[in-house]
Each structure stands twice: as structure tokens, then as C-alpha cells.
Amino acid sequence: MVKTYNEDEIKEMLPHRDPFLFVEKLEILEDGVEGVGYKSITMAQDFFRGHFPNNPIMPGVLQIEAMAQVAGCVVIENMPNYKNDKKGVFFMSVDGVKFRKPVVPDTMLKMHVRKIKERGKVFVFEGKAYLGDTICSEATFTAMITG
């Protein structure tokens, strides 16, 4: 059964806040393993003021950050007492990054992540970001849960 979380519930899992929270809706497809996050990309996002004013494109590093935030939620949501423990999620490495299509305003970014490895508090995820059915970016990333 898919579990769905709104932005307020996501804020209970992650320390990120505007303008650096890139997940508005979350679906957990498999507890502790797989999830999908969504972010409505609008011209109101701060990064569009400088990247690039006449050709607004969401920075690729923020797409990777968005996928990592979804992965953090997938892991933290599965931990007992996550609402009370205030866990942190920190990048350790990012590999195999590919940017395939620009992410522009007035689109819905869909981030699909799946855990491929876990050792203690270290997790490896594969992530893909989509616009519709088209992959716009992908990466494998390693992160550590603290706290």
C-alpha cells in the first residue's frame, strides 16, 4: 500500500525549509526502500532569478538535491520515532550523474528513488528525476543518516 505525505508531514522528516525544500508531496512505494517525490517548479523559485534570467533552468545540482531529499524521507519515514529524533541526512558521494533535459518553470518535477544498498547508517540510492515520462536527470548517491 502506498503511503502519501504532504509538505507539512515532510517537514517533520527533513530539516529543510524554503527556499531549499524541494519536495511538496511524497509517496512511499516500499517502506525504507522506494519512494516518489513531487515538486511544482514555478517562476517564483529563488534560483530562477540568477539561473538564467532570460532562459530560466533549474540548476542540475538542485535536481540531485531534490532526489536526495526524497531518499532521506524514504529512510527516515521507516525509522521508529522519526518525528521525535530529528535525524539529519548528509551527502557522502554522488556518482553517474547525467542531465538529459532542462527543467523549466511551469512543470512538475517527479523524483523516483530506490535504495540499492545499506550498511549501518550509510545508504546508497539510485535516483531519476522526470518531467512527465521523460528523464531529465539521474544519479547514484550515498548519504549518511545522523542524529
Short mmCIF file of N, CA, C and O in Angstrom, two decimals:
data_model
loop_
_atom_site.label_atom_id
_atom_site.label_comp_id
_atom_site.label_asym_id
_atom_site.label_seq_id
_atom_site.Cartn_x
_atom_site.Cartn_y
_atom_site.Cartn_z
N MET A 1 0.84 -1.19 0.00
CA MET A 1 0.00 0.00 0.00
C MET A 1 0.88 1.25 0.00
O MET A 1 1.83 1.36 0.77
N VAL A 2 0.58 2.18 -0.85
CA VAL A 2 1.33 3.43 -0.96
C VAL A 2 0.94 4.36 0.18
O VAL A 2 -0.24 4.55 0.47
N LYS A 3 1.96 4.92 0.85
CA LYS A 3 1.73 5.93 1.88
C LYS A 3 2.02 7.29 1.26
O LYS A 3 3.03 7.45 0.58
N THR A 4 1.15 8.26 1.51
CA THR A 4 1.31 9.60 0.95
C THR A 4 1.49 10.62 2.07
O THR A 4 0.80 10.56 3.08
N TYR A 5 2.42 11.55 1.84
CA TYR A 5 2.71 12.61 2.81
C TYR A 5 2.63 13.96 2.13
O TYR A 5 3.08 14.11 0.99
N ASN A 6 2.09 14.95 2.85
CA ASN A 6 2.05 16.31 2.32
C ASN A 6 3.27 17.09 2.80
O ASN A 6 4.10 16.58 3.55
N GLU A 7 3.37 18.34 2.39
CA GLU A 7 4.56 19.14 2.69
C GLU A 7 4.77 19.33 4.20
O GLU A 7 5.90 19.28 4.68
N ASP A 8 3.69 19.54 4.95
CA ASP A 8 3.84 19.69 6.41
C ASP A 8 4.39 18.41 7.04
O ASP A 8 5.24 18.47 7.94
N GLU A 9 3.95 17.27 6.58
CA GLU A 9 4.45 15.99 7.10
C GLU A 9 5.90 15.76 6.68
O GLU A 9 6.69 15.20 7.45
N ILE A 10 6.25 16.19 5.48
CA ILE A 10 7.63 16.08 5.01
C ILE A 10 8.55 16.93 5.89
O ILE A 10 9.66 16.51 6.24
N LYS A 11 8.08 18.10 6.29
CA LYS A 11 8.86 18.99 7.16
C LYS A 11 9.12 18.35 8.53
O LYS A 11 10.06 18.74 9.22
N GLU A 12 8.30 17.40 8.93
CA GLU A 12 8.55 16.67 10.18
C GLU A 12 9.71 15.68 10.01
O GLU A 12 10.34 15.30 10.99
N MET A 13 9.99 15.29 8.77
CA MET A 13 11.07 14.34 8.50
C MET A 13 12.39 15.04 8.19
O MET A 13 13.45 14.54 8.55
N LEU A 14 12.32 16.15 7.47
CA LEU A 14 13.52 16.83 6.98
C LEU A 14 13.70 18.19 7.67
O LEU A 14 12.72 18.86 7.95
N PRO A 15 14.94 18.61 7.85
CA PRO A 15 15.18 19.94 8.41
C PRO A 15 15.07 21.06 7.37
O PRO A 15 15.06 22.23 7.73
N HIS A 16 14.99 20.73 6.10
CA HIS A 16 14.97 21.72 5.02
C HIS A 16 13.71 22.58 5.08
O HIS A 16 12.63 22.08 5.39
N ARG A 17 13.88 23.84 4.72
CA ARG A 17 12.77 24.78 4.64
C ARG A 17 12.96 25.64 3.40
O ARG A 17 14.03 25.66 2.79
N ASP A 18 11.92 26.38 3.03
CA ASP A 18 12.01 27.27 1.88
C ASP A 18 13.15 28.25 2.09
O ASP A 18 13.36 28.71 3.21
N PRO A 19 13.93 28.52 1.09
CA PRO A 19 13.73 28.13 -0.31
C PRO A 19 14.43 26.82 -0.68
O PRO A 19 14.60 26.53 -1.86
N PHE A 20 14.84 26.00 0.31
CA PHE A 20 15.65 24.83 0.00
C PHE A 20 14.92 23.50 0.23
O PHE A 20 15.54 22.46 0.22
N LEU A 21 13.62 23.52 0.41
CA LEU A 21 12.85 22.28 0.47
C LEU A 21 12.30 22.03 -0.92
O LEU A 21 11.56 22.84 -1.47
N PHE A 22 12.68 20.89 -1.51
CA PHE A 22 12.32 20.59 -2.89
C PHE A 22 11.36 19.40 -3.02
O PHE A 22 11.30 18.77 -4.07
N VAL A 23 10.62 19.10 -1.96
CA VAL A 23 9.63 18.03 -2.00
C VAL A 23 8.34 18.55 -1.39
O VAL A 23 8.32 18.97 -0.24
N GLU A 24 7.28 18.56 -2.19
CA GLU A 24 5.98 19.04 -1.71
C GLU A 24 5.02 17.90 -1.40
O GLU A 24 4.11 18.05 -0.60
N LYS A 25 5.24 16.79 -2.06
CA LYS A 25 4.39 15.61 -1.87
C LYS A 25 5.29 14.40 -1.97
O LYS A 25 6.24 14.38 -2.76
N LEU A 26 5.00 13.39 -1.16
CA LEU A 26 5.81 12.18 -1.12
C LEU A 26 4.92 10.96 -1.12
O LEU A 26 3.91 10.92 -0.42
N GLU A 27 5.31 9.96 -1.91
CA GLU A 27 4.66 8.66 -1.91
C GLU A 27 5.71 7.61 -1.58
O GLU A 27 6.72 7.51 -2.27
N ILE A 28 5.49 6.87 -0.51
CA ILE A 28 6.38 5.75 -0.16
C ILE A 28 5.81 4.52 -0.83
O ILE A 28 4.70 4.07 -0.51
N LEU A 29 6.55 3.97 -1.79
CA LEU A 29 6.09 2.80 -2.54
C LEU A 29 6.44 1.51 -1.82
O LEU A 29 5.70 0.53 -1.90
N GLU A 30 7.60 1.50 -1.15
CA GLU A 30 8.04 0.35 -0.37
C GLU A 30 8.79 0.89 0.85
O GLU A 30 9.77 1.62 0.70
N ASP A 31 8.32 0.55 2.04
CA ASP A 31 8.90 1.09 3.27
C ASP A 31 10.41 0.95 3.31
O ASP A 31 10.95 -0.15 3.14
N GLY A 32 11.09 2.07 3.51
CA GLY A 32 12.53 2.07 3.65
C GLY A 32 13.32 1.79 2.40
O GLY A 32 14.54 1.74 2.43
N VAL A 33 12.63 1.63 1.27
CA VAL A 33 13.32 1.22 0.04
C VAL A 33 13.05 2.16 -1.13
O VAL A 33 13.99 2.54 -1.84
N GLU A 34 11.81 2.53 -1.36
CA GLU A 34 11.49 3.22 -2.61
C GLU A 34 10.41 4.27 -2.38
O GLU A 34 9.45 4.06 -1.64
N GLY A 35 10.60 5.40 -3.07
CA GLY A 35 9.60 6.46 -2.98
C GLY A 35 9.65 7.39 -4.16
O GLY A 35 10.60 7.39 -4.95
N VAL A 36 8.60 8.20 -4.26
CA VAL A 36 8.48 9.20 -5.31
C VAL A 36 8.10 10.52 -4.66
O VAL A 36 7.18 10.57 -3.85
N GLY A 37 8.84 11.56 -5.03
CA GLY A 37 8.53 12.89 -4.54
C GLY A 37 8.17 13.80 -5.69
O GLY A 37 8.56 13.56 -6.84
N TYR A 38 7.43 14.86 -5.37
CA TYR A 38 6.96 15.80 -6.38
C TYR A 38 7.26 17.23 -5.95
O TYR A 38 7.13 17.57 -4.78
N LYS A 39 7.63 18.05 -6.92
CA LYS A 39 7.85 19.48 -6.69
C LYS A 39 7.35 20.25 -7.90
O LYS A 39 7.79 20.00 -9.03
N SER A 40 6.42 21.15 -7.65
CA SER A 40 5.93 22.03 -8.71
C SER A 40 6.98 23.11 -8.94
O SER A 40 7.34 23.84 -8.02
N ILE A 41 7.47 23.18 -10.15
CA ILE A 41 8.52 24.14 -10.49
C ILE A 41 7.84 25.37 -11.09
O ILE A 41 7.20 25.29 -12.14
N THR A 42 7.96 26.49 -10.36
CA THR A 42 7.34 27.74 -10.81
C THR A 42 8.39 28.83 -10.93
O THR A 42 9.48 28.73 -10.35
N MET A 43 8.06 29.87 -11.64
CA MET A 43 8.97 31.00 -11.81
C MET A 43 9.26 31.69 -10.47
O MET A 43 10.24 32.42 -10.35
N ALA A 44 8.46 31.42 -9.45
CA ALA A 44 8.65 32.04 -8.13
C ALA A 44 9.88 31.49 -7.39
O ALA A 44 10.31 32.11 -6.41
N GLN A 45 10.44 30.36 -7.83
CA GLN A 45 11.62 29.81 -7.15
C GLN A 45 12.78 30.79 -7.22
O GLN A 45 13.06 31.36 -8.28
N ASP A 46 13.45 31.00 -6.09
CA ASP A 46 14.54 31.97 -5.99
C ASP A 46 15.65 31.73 -7.00
O ASP A 46 16.22 32.68 -7.53
N PHE A 47 15.97 30.48 -7.28
CA PHE A 47 17.12 30.21 -8.15
C PHE A 47 16.92 30.70 -9.58
O PHE A 47 17.89 30.95 -10.28
N PHE A 48 15.67 30.90 -10.01
CA PHE A 48 15.44 31.37 -11.37
C PHE A 48 15.87 32.83 -11.57
O PHE A 48 16.11 33.25 -12.69
N ARG A 49 16.00 33.59 -10.49
CA ARG A 49 16.44 34.99 -10.62
C ARG A 49 17.84 35.08 -11.22
O ARG A 49 18.17 36.04 -11.90
N GLY A 50 18.66 34.05 -10.98
CA GLY A 50 20.03 34.11 -11.47
C GLY A 50 20.43 32.97 -12.37
O GLY A 50 21.56 32.91 -12.85
N HIS A 51 19.52 32.03 -12.63
CA HIS A 51 19.90 30.83 -13.42
C HIS A 51 18.80 30.50 -14.43
O HIS A 51 18.04 29.57 -14.19
N PHE A 52 18.69 30.99 -15.45
CA PHE A 52 19.27 32.19 -16.00
C PHE A 52 18.11 33.13 -16.27
O PHE A 52 17.08 32.67 -16.74
N PRO A 53 18.24 34.45 -16.01
CA PRO A 53 17.09 35.34 -16.08
C PRO A 53 16.33 35.31 -17.40
O PRO A 53 15.11 35.38 -17.41
N ASN A 54 17.02 35.18 -18.51
CA ASN A 54 16.34 35.18 -19.82
C ASN A 54 16.07 33.77 -20.35
O ASN A 54 15.46 33.62 -21.40
N ASN A 55 16.53 32.77 -19.62
CA ASN A 55 16.32 31.37 -20.02
C ASN A 55 16.31 30.53 -18.74
O ASN A 55 17.25 29.80 -18.45
N PRO A 56 15.22 30.63 -17.94
CA PRO A 56 15.20 30.00 -16.62
C PRO A 56 15.28 28.47 -16.69
O PRO A 56 14.48 27.83 -17.35
N ILE A 57 16.30 27.94 -16.00
CA ILE A 57 16.53 26.49 -15.92
C ILE A 57 16.85 26.14 -14.48
O ILE A 57 17.68 26.80 -13.85
N MET A 58 16.21 25.10 -13.95
CA MET A 58 16.53 24.65 -12.60
C MET A 58 17.94 24.06 -12.60
O MET A 58 18.25 23.19 -13.41
N PRO A 59 18.81 24.55 -11.70
CA PRO A 59 20.17 24.00 -11.66
C PRO A 59 20.18 22.49 -11.44
O PRO A 59 19.41 21.96 -10.63
N GLY A 60 21.07 21.82 -12.16
CA GLY A 60 21.17 20.36 -12.04
C GLY A 60 21.48 19.91 -10.62
O GLY A 60 20.95 18.90 -10.16
N VAL A 61 22.33 20.65 -9.92
CA VAL A 61 22.67 20.25 -8.55
C VAL A 61 21.44 20.28 -7.65
O VAL A 61 21.34 19.49 -6.70
N LEU A 62 20.48 21.16 -7.94
CA LEU A 62 19.25 21.20 -7.15
C LEU A 62 18.33 20.03 -7.49
O LEU A 62 17.58 19.56 -6.64
N GLN A 63 18.41 19.54 -8.71
CA GLN A 63 17.67 18.33 -9.07
C GLN A 63 18.20 17.14 -8.27
O GLN A 63 17.43 16.32 -7.76
N ILE A 64 19.53 17.06 -8.15
CA ILE A 64 20.15 15.98 -7.36
C ILE A 64 19.76 16.15 -5.89
O ILE A 64 19.43 15.18 -5.21
N GLU A 65 19.79 17.38 -5.40
CA GLU A 65 19.38 17.66 -4.02
C GLU A 65 17.95 17.22 -3.79
O GLU A 65 17.63 16.63 -2.76
N ALA A 66 17.07 17.50 -4.74
CA ALA A 66 15.66 17.11 -4.61
C ALA A 66 15.53 15.59 -4.50
O ALA A 66 14.77 15.08 -3.66
N MET A 67 16.26 14.86 -5.34
CA MET A 67 16.23 13.39 -5.26
C MET A 67 16.74 12.92 -3.90
O MET A 67 16.19 11.99 -3.31
N ALA A 68 17.80 13.55 -3.42
CA ALA A 68 18.37 13.17 -2.12
C ALA A 68 17.39 13.45 -0.99
O ALA A 68 17.32 12.68 -0.02
N GLN A 69 16.63 14.52 -1.08
CA GLN A 69 15.62 14.80 -0.06
C GLN A 69 14.54 13.72 -0.05
O GLN A 69 14.09 13.28 1.02
N VAL A 70 14.14 13.26 -1.22
CA VAL A 70 13.18 12.15 -1.28
C VAL A 70 13.78 10.90 -0.64
O VAL A 70 13.13 10.23 0.15
N ALA A 71 15.03 10.61 -0.96
CA ALA A 71 15.70 9.44 -0.38
C ALA A 71 15.78 9.56 1.13
O ALA A 71 15.54 8.58 1.85
N GLY A 72 16.09 10.75 1.63
CA GLY A 72 16.12 10.96 3.07
C GLY A 72 14.78 10.66 3.71
O GLY A 72 14.71 10.01 4.76
N CYS A 73 13.72 11.10 3.08
CA CYS A 73 12.38 10.80 3.59
C CYS A 73 12.09 9.31 3.59
O CYS A 73 11.51 8.78 4.54
N VAL A 74 12.49 8.63 2.52
CA VAL A 74 12.26 7.17 2.43
C VAL A 74 12.91 6.46 3.61
O VAL A 74 12.31 5.57 4.23
N VAL A 75 14.14 6.86 3.95
CA VAL A 75 14.86 6.22 5.04
C VAL A 75 14.28 6.63 6.40
O VAL A 75 13.97 5.80 7.23
N ILE A 76 14.14 7.93 6.60
CA ILE A 76 13.70 8.44 7.90
C ILE A 76 12.28 8.01 8.23
O ILE A 76 11.97 7.67 9.37
N GLU A 77 11.39 8.02 7.23
CA GLU A 77 9.99 7.64 7.46
C GLU A 77 9.87 6.23 8.00
O GLU A 77 8.96 5.91 8.73
N ASN A 78 10.83 5.39 7.67
CA ASN A 78 10.80 3.99 8.08
C ASN A 78 11.42 3.77 9.47
O ASN A 78 11.38 2.67 10.00
N MET A 79 12.00 4.81 10.05
CA MET A 79 12.64 4.69 11.36
C MET A 79 11.63 4.94 12.47
O MET A 79 10.82 5.87 12.37
N PRO A 80 11.69 4.14 13.52
CA PRO A 80 10.79 4.40 14.64
C PRO A 80 11.12 5.76 15.27
O PRO A 80 12.26 6.19 15.31
N ASN A 81 10.09 6.44 15.71
CA ASN A 81 10.21 7.74 16.41
C ASN A 81 10.85 8.83 15.57
O ASN A 81 11.44 9.75 16.11
N TYR A 82 10.73 8.77 14.24
CA TYR A 82 11.39 9.79 13.41
C TYR A 82 10.90 11.20 13.74
O TYR A 82 11.65 12.16 13.61
N LYS A 83 9.66 11.34 14.19
CA LYS A 83 9.14 12.67 14.50
C LYS A 83 9.85 13.28 15.71
O LYS A 83 9.93 14.49 15.83
N ASN A 84 10.35 12.45 16.59
CA ASN A 84 10.99 12.95 17.80
C ASN A 84 12.51 13.03 17.70
O ASN A 84 13.14 13.75 18.45
N ASP A 85 13.11 12.26 16.80
CA ASP A 85 14.57 12.12 16.78
C ASP A 85 15.30 13.18 15.96
O ASP A 85 16.50 13.35 16.12
N LYS A 86 14.64 13.87 15.05
CA LYS A 86 15.26 14.91 14.22
C LYS A 86 16.58 14.45 13.60
O LYS A 86 17.65 14.90 13.94
N LYS A 87 16.46 13.50 12.71
CA LYS A 87 17.62 12.97 12.00
C LYS A 87 18.10 13.95 10.94
O LYS A 87 17.33 14.73 10.41
N GLY A 88 19.38 13.88 10.61
CA GLY A 88 19.94 14.65 9.52
C GLY A 88 20.42 13.70 8.44
O GLY A 88 20.79 12.56 8.73
N VAL A 89 20.41 14.16 7.20
CA VAL A 89 20.87 13.35 6.08
C VAL A 89 21.95 14.15 5.37
O VAL A 89 21.72 15.29 4.97
N PHE A 90 23.14 13.55 5.22
CA PHE A 90 24.26 14.26 4.61
C PHE A 90 24.85 13.46 3.46
O PHE A 90 25.11 12.27 3.59
N PHE A 91 25.08 14.15 2.33
CA PHE A 91 25.74 13.53 1.17
C PHE A 91 27.12 13.03 1.55
O PHE A 91 27.86 13.67 2.28
N MET A 92 27.49 11.90 0.99
CA MET A 92 28.86 11.40 1.08
C MET A 92 29.48 11.35 -0.32
O MET A 92 30.66 11.62 -0.48
N SER A 93 28.67 10.97 -1.32
CA SER A 93 29.16 10.96 -2.69
C SER A 93 27.99 10.98 -3.66
O SER A 93 26.87 10.62 -3.31
N VAL A 94 28.29 11.42 -4.88
CA VAL A 94 27.32 11.43 -5.98
C VAL A 94 28.06 10.89 -7.20
O VAL A 94 29.14 11.37 -7.53
N ASP A 95 27.49 9.88 -7.84
CA ASP A 95 28.15 9.23 -8.98
C ASP A 95 27.18 9.08 -10.15
O ASP A 95 25.96 9.07 -9.97
N GLY A 96 27.75 8.93 -11.33
CA GLY A 96 26.97 8.62 -12.53
C GLY A 96 25.91 9.66 -12.86
O GLY A 96 24.86 9.32 -13.40
N VAL A 97 26.19 10.91 -12.56
CA VAL A 97 25.21 11.97 -12.81
C VAL A 97 25.06 12.21 -14.31
O VAL A 97 26.05 12.31 -15.03
N LYS A 98 23.81 12.30 -14.74
CA LYS A 98 23.51 12.63 -16.13
C LYS A 98 22.36 13.62 -16.14
O LYS A 98 21.35 13.42 -15.48
N PHE A 99 22.55 14.70 -16.88
CA PHE A 99 21.48 15.67 -17.09
C PHE A 99 21.01 15.54 -18.53
O PHE A 99 21.80 15.70 -19.46
N ARG A 100 19.75 15.22 -18.70
CA ARG A 100 19.24 14.88 -20.03
C ARG A 100 18.30 15.91 -20.63
O ARG A 100 18.17 16.01 -21.84
N LYS A 101 17.58 16.64 -19.76
CA LYS A 101 16.59 17.60 -20.27
C LYS A 101 16.49 18.74 -19.26
O LYS A 101 16.41 18.49 -18.06
N PRO A 102 16.45 19.99 -19.73
CA PRO A 102 16.32 21.11 -18.79
C PRO A 102 14.98 21.09 -18.06
O PRO A 102 13.95 20.72 -18.63
N VAL A 103 15.02 21.49 -16.81
CA VAL A 103 13.80 21.64 -16.00
C VAL A 103 13.48 23.13 -15.97
O VAL A 103 14.30 23.94 -15.53
N VAL A 104 12.31 23.48 -16.47
CA VAL A 104 11.91 24.88 -16.64
C VAL A 104 10.66 25.17 -15.81
O VAL A 104 10.00 24.25 -15.32
N PRO A 105 10.32 26.45 -15.64
CA PRO A 105 9.11 26.80 -14.88
C PRO A 105 7.85 26.20 -15.49
O PRO A 105 7.79 25.86 -16.67
N ASP A 106 6.84 26.11 -14.64
CA ASP A 106 5.51 25.61 -15.01
C ASP A 106 5.54 24.13 -15.38
O ASP A 106 4.84 23.69 -16.30
N THR A 107 6.37 23.37 -14.66
CA THR A 107 6.42 21.92 -14.84
C THR A 107 6.35 21.25 -13.47
O THR A 107 6.52 21.89 -12.44
N MET A 108 6.09 19.96 -13.47
CA MET A 108 6.07 19.15 -12.25
C MET A 108 7.26 18.21 -12.29
O MET A 108 7.35 17.36 -13.18
N LEU A 109 8.18 18.40 -11.34
CA LEU A 109 9.34 17.53 -11.24
C LEU A 109 8.96 16.32 -10.38
O LEU A 109 8.46 16.48 -9.26
N LYS A 110 9.18 15.14 -10.93
CA LYS A 110 8.88 13.89 -10.23
C LYS A 110 10.21 13.19 -9.98
O LYS A 110 10.96 12.93 -10.93
N MET A 111 10.51 12.90 -8.71
CA MET A 111 11.77 12.26 -8.35
C MET A 111 11.50 10.85 -7.82
O MET A 111 10.82 10.69 -6.82
N HIS A 112 12.04 9.86 -8.51
CA HIS A 112 11.86 8.46 -8.12
C HIS A 112 13.20 7.94 -7.60
O HIS A 112 14.20 8.00 -8.31
N VAL A 113 13.20 7.46 -6.36
CA VAL A 113 14.43 6.94 -5.77
C VAL A 113 14.22 5.52 -5.26
O VAL A 113 13.11 5.15 -4.85
N ARG A 114 15.29 4.74 -5.30
CA ARG A 114 15.26 3.36 -4.82
C ARG A 114 16.58 3.05 -4.14
O ARG A 114 17.65 3.30 -4.69
N LYS A 115 16.48 2.52 -2.91
CA LYS A 115 17.67 2.13 -2.17
C LYS A 115 18.27 0.88 -2.79
O LYS A 115 17.57 -0.09 -3.06
N ILE A 116 19.60 0.92 -3.03
CA ILE A 116 20.26 -0.25 -3.60
C ILE A 116 21.25 -0.88 -2.63
O ILE A 116 21.69 -2.00 -2.85
N LYS A 117 21.56 -0.16 -1.53
CA LYS A 117 22.50 -0.70 -0.56
C LYS A 117 22.33 0.03 0.76
O LYS A 117 22.02 1.21 0.79
N GLU A 118 22.57 -0.71 1.83
CA GLU A 118 22.52 -0.13 3.17
C GLU A 118 23.56 -0.81 4.04
O GLU A 118 23.68 -2.02 4.04
N ARG A 119 24.32 0.01 4.77
CA ARG A 119 25.29 -0.52 5.72
C ARG A 119 25.28 0.41 6.93
O ARG A 119 25.81 1.51 6.85
N GLY A 120 24.66 -0.04 8.01
CA GLY A 120 24.55 0.81 9.20
C GLY A 120 23.75 2.05 8.88
O GLY A 120 22.61 1.98 8.45
N LYS A 121 24.37 3.22 9.08
CA LYS A 121 23.70 4.49 8.82
C LYS A 121 24.03 5.07 7.45
O LYS A 121 23.74 6.22 7.16
N VAL A 122 24.65 4.26 6.59
CA VAL A 122 25.02 4.71 5.24
C VAL A 122 24.10 4.02 4.23
O VAL A 122 23.92 2.81 4.26
N PHE A 123 23.56 4.83 3.32
CA PHE A 123 22.60 4.35 2.34
C PHE A 123 23.02 4.78 0.94
O PHE A 123 23.48 5.91 0.75
N VAL A 124 22.84 3.88 -0.03
CA VAL A 124 23.10 4.19 -1.43
C VAL A 124 21.77 4.11 -2.17
O VAL A 124 21.05 3.11 -2.04
N PHE A 125 21.48 5.16 -2.94
CA PHE A 125 20.24 5.23 -3.70
C PHE A 125 20.52 5.50 -5.16
O PHE A 125 21.49 6.18 -5.50
N GLU A 126 19.66 4.97 -6.01
CA GLU A 126 19.59 5.38 -7.41
C GLU A 126 18.40 6.31 -7.51
O GLU A 126 17.33 6.03 -6.96
N GLY A 127 18.60 7.41 -8.22
CA GLY A 127 17.50 8.36 -8.38
C GLY A 127 17.37 8.81 -9.82
O GLY A 127 18.36 8.90 -10.55
N LYS A 128 16.12 9.05 -10.19
CA LYS A 128 15.83 9.61 -11.51
C LYS A 128 14.77 10.68 -11.33
O LYS A 128 13.79 10.48 -10.60
N ALA A 129 14.99 11.82 -11.99
CA ALA A 129 14.01 12.90 -11.98
C ALA A 129 13.35 12.96 -13.35
O ALA A 129 14.03 12.81 -14.37
N TYR A 130 12.06 13.18 -13.35
CA TYR A 130 11.27 13.15 -14.58
C TYR A 130 10.46 14.42 -14.76
O TYR A 130 10.02 15.02 -13.78
N LEU A 131 10.25 14.77 -16.01
CA LEU A 131 9.21 15.70 -16.42
C LEU A 131 8.27 14.85 -17.27
O LEU A 131 8.65 14.40 -18.35
N GLY A 132 7.10 14.59 -16.74
CA GLY A 132 6.21 13.63 -17.41
C GLY A 132 6.87 12.26 -17.39
O GLY A 132 7.31 11.79 -16.34
N ASP A 133 7.00 11.65 -18.55
CA ASP A 133 7.64 10.34 -18.67
C ASP A 133 9.10 10.44 -19.11
O ASP A 133 9.75 9.42 -19.34
N THR A 134 9.60 11.66 -19.26
CA THR A 134 10.95 11.87 -19.78
C THR A 134 11.93 12.10 -18.63
O THR A 134 11.71 12.97 -17.78
N ILE A 135 13.02 11.33 -18.62
CA ILE A 135 14.06 11.52 -17.60
C ILE A 135 14.79 12.82 -17.89
O ILE A 135 15.24 13.05 -19.01
N CYS A 136 14.89 13.67 -16.85
CA CYS A 136 15.66 14.91 -17.03
C CYS A 136 17.00 14.83 -16.32
O CYS A 136 17.94 15.51 -16.72
N SER A 137 17.10 14.01 -15.28
CA SER A 137 18.40 13.82 -14.61
C SER A 137 18.38 12.49 -13.86
O SER A 137 17.31 11.96 -13.53
N GLU A 138 19.60 11.99 -13.59
CA GLU A 138 19.71 10.74 -12.84
C GLU A 138 21.06 10.71 -12.15
O GLU A 138 22.02 11.35 -12.59
N ALA A 139 21.14 9.94 -11.06
CA ALA A 139 22.38 9.82 -10.32
C ALA A 139 22.27 8.67 -9.32
O ALA A 139 21.18 8.23 -8.97
N THR A 140 23.43 8.21 -8.90
CA THR A 140 23.54 7.30 -7.76
C THR A 140 24.22 8.11 -6.66
O THR A 140 25.21 8.79 -6.92
N PHE A 141 23.67 8.10 -5.47
CA PHE A 141 24.23 8.90 -4.40
C PHE A 141 24.25 8.14 -3.10
O PHE A 141 23.42 7.27 -2.84
N THR A 142 25.25 8.48 -2.30
CA THR A 142 25.44 7.87 -0.98
C THR A 142 25.24 8.94 0.07
O THR A 142 25.74 10.07 -0.09
N ALA A 143 24.53 8.59 1.11
CA ALA A 143 24.27 9.55 2.19
C ALA A 143 24.33 8.84 3.53
O ALA A 143 24.15 7.63 3.63
N MET A 144 24.58 9.63 4.55
CA MET A 144 24.63 9.11 5.92
C MET A 144 23.54 9.78 6.75
O MET A 144 23.33 10.99 6.64
N ILE A 145 22.88 8.98 7.55
CA ILE A 145 21.88 9.49 8.48
C ILE A 145 22.59 9.78 9.81
O ILE A 145 23.32 8.93 10.31
N THR A 146 22.38 10.97 10.34
CA THR A 146 22.98 11.33 11.64
C THR A 146 21.89 11.63 12.63
O THR A 146 20.74 11.85 12.29
N GLY A 147 22.29 11.71 13.87
CA GLY A 147 21.35 12.08 14.92
C GLY A 147 20.85 10.91 15.70
O GLY A 147 21.04 9.78 15.44
#
